[in-house]
Amino acid sequence: MNAIIEAEDVKTRVQELPPLPQVMREIVEALNDDNLSLDVIARRIAVDPALVAKILRVANSAFYGVSGSVGGVGDAVRLIGLRTVGIIVSAAGILQTIPPPSCAAFDFKRFWAHSIAVAICSQELASACGCSTTVAFAAGLLHDIGQLALATHYPLELTAATHLARDRDCLRYEAEKDILGFDHGEVGAWLAAHWRLTDSVCEAIRRHHDPGGEDCAAPATLTDIVHAADGIVHALDLLRLPHEQVPRLQLCAWQRLPLGPESFLRVFQRTVHSFDAMCRALL
Amino acid sequence: MKTSTSDAPPEEAPAAAVQGTPVDPHKDVRLRELFRVWLREGHVHPLIHLIRQFRAQSAQ
């Protein structure tokens, strides 16, 4: 099937999207700075009333067992932890930039749940690899952001790709390439570059289905980590989707991860537990 | 969708039984659904063995 839209048109539309909100950029940068205190992060959050409301609502949810007693954003940040704060801030920032799409083939809640799971798993793998856990978490959280952009601006094409994937029982990114001429990884990387995310994060988003690299003994890259985390999360069947399937994983990328079987099993366990807790708190 | 056992690489089906871990047939069916592209294409990768081991441990 011939591509029905031009890559340059998509790139242009992505580059017309607003930048990430300033408050989100500041908070994400603060979350990546190990030397900043929780109070500093809380003060940056406090300038955005909508964010404060969201964080207080989560802190006062039944999950944390202190319903109604958390009134300050500082206490809320300490209670729910930086990882959860990062997810809330990211979700709010992305939704300010890209409104929830009305696309039959796109379920925002499911998209976000999968993104959270891959973020958690990427963080666990990065920790086991001795890589930056905060960068891995961000890359995992944003790895499918191209799907959101496509659902917003090209809902008919994304729906056609989803139907094609079901009809052929093939992987969706392959159907996207057939319908569009490129996949959501490419679109996500354009968006990440537009948002001025780091080159390694852009690359991880672009190539999370095809990390490449022929040196299996080289150090693991961020792309390898997100690629493996995406496959692991699909294989763990956390969302129990009826048409779920595990995307192919490249053996060489997997071998670059310096983990043995027991370490992988621990990563699986920690991912399942953290994901369950995060969903009960946030979704 | 192909889910028959003939799609599986030779080493796939008996692995859990050989290790002496209990096998839940429903979960096994689900694994074949999840990995159907891999099984159809004969894609060999350690993840499928690790996930089977993890699911067997979780079921105990």
PDB file of C-alpha atoms in Angstrom, chain A residues 1-6 150 154-165 168 172-183:
ATOM      1  CA  MET A   1       0.000   0.000   0.000  1.00  0.00           C
ATOM      2  CA  ASN A   2       1.324   3.416  -0.896  1.00  0.00           C
ATOM      3  CA  ALA A   3       1.877   6.003   1.795  1.00  0.00           C
ATOM      4  CA  ILE A   4      -1.065   8.402   1.809  1.00  0.00           C
ATOM      5  CA  ILE A   5       0.529  11.232   3.739  1.00  0.00           C
ATOM      6  CA  GLU A   6       3.938  12.792   3.401  1.00  0.00           C
ATOM      7  CA  LEU A 150      -0.750  10.610  15.120  1.00  0.00           C
ATOM      8  CA  TYR A 154      -4.093  11.725  11.631  1.00  0.00           C
ATOM      9  CA  PRO A 155      -6.865   9.729  13.353  1.00  0.00           C
ATOM     10  CA  LEU A 156      -8.153   8.129  10.135  1.00  0.00           C
ATOM     11  CA  GLU A 157      -4.709   6.943   9.075  1.00  0.00           C
ATOM     12  CA  LEU A 158      -3.908   5.592  12.546  1.00  0.00           C
ATOM     13  CA  THR A 159      -7.259   3.787  12.607  1.00  0.00           C
ATOM     14  CA  ALA A 160      -6.512   2.301   9.172  1.00  0.00           C
ATOM     15  CA  ALA A 161      -3.125   1.093  10.442  1.00  0.00           C
ATOM     16  CA  THR A 162      -4.771  -0.484  13.488  1.00  0.00           C
ATOM     17  CA  HIS A 163      -7.314  -2.289  11.296  1.00  0.00           C
ATOM     18  CA  LEU A 164      -4.577  -3.453   8.946  1.00  0.00           C
ATOM     19  CA  ALA A 165      -2.577  -4.821  11.888  1.00  0.00           C
ATOM     20  CA  ARG A 168      -2.970  -9.225   8.947  1.00  0.00           C
ATOM     21  CA  ARG A 172       1.105  -2.219  14.511  1.00  0.00           C
ATOM     22  CA  TYR A 173       4.298  -0.323  13.760  1.00  0.00           C
ATOM     23  CA  GLU A 174       4.672  -2.448  10.625  1.00  0.00           C
ATOM     24  CA  ALA A 175       1.121  -1.561   9.577  1.00  0.00           C
ATOM     25  CA  GLU A 176       1.908   2.111  10.258  1.00  0.00           C
ATOM     26  CA  LYS A 177       4.871   1.894   7.905  1.00  0.00           C
ATOM     27  CA  ASP A 178       2.627   0.378   5.233  1.00  0.00           C
ATOM     28  CA  ILE A 179      -0.097   2.985   5.636  1.00  0.00           C
ATOM     29  CA  LEU A 180       1.977   6.054   6.442  1.00  0.00           C
ATOM     30  CA  GLY A 181       5.458   5.264   5.196  1.00  0.00           C
ATOM     31  CA  PHE A 182       6.909   5.697   8.706  1.00  0.00           C
ATOM     32  CA  ASP A 183       5.992   4.616  12.220  1.00  0.00           C
TER      33      ASP A 183
END
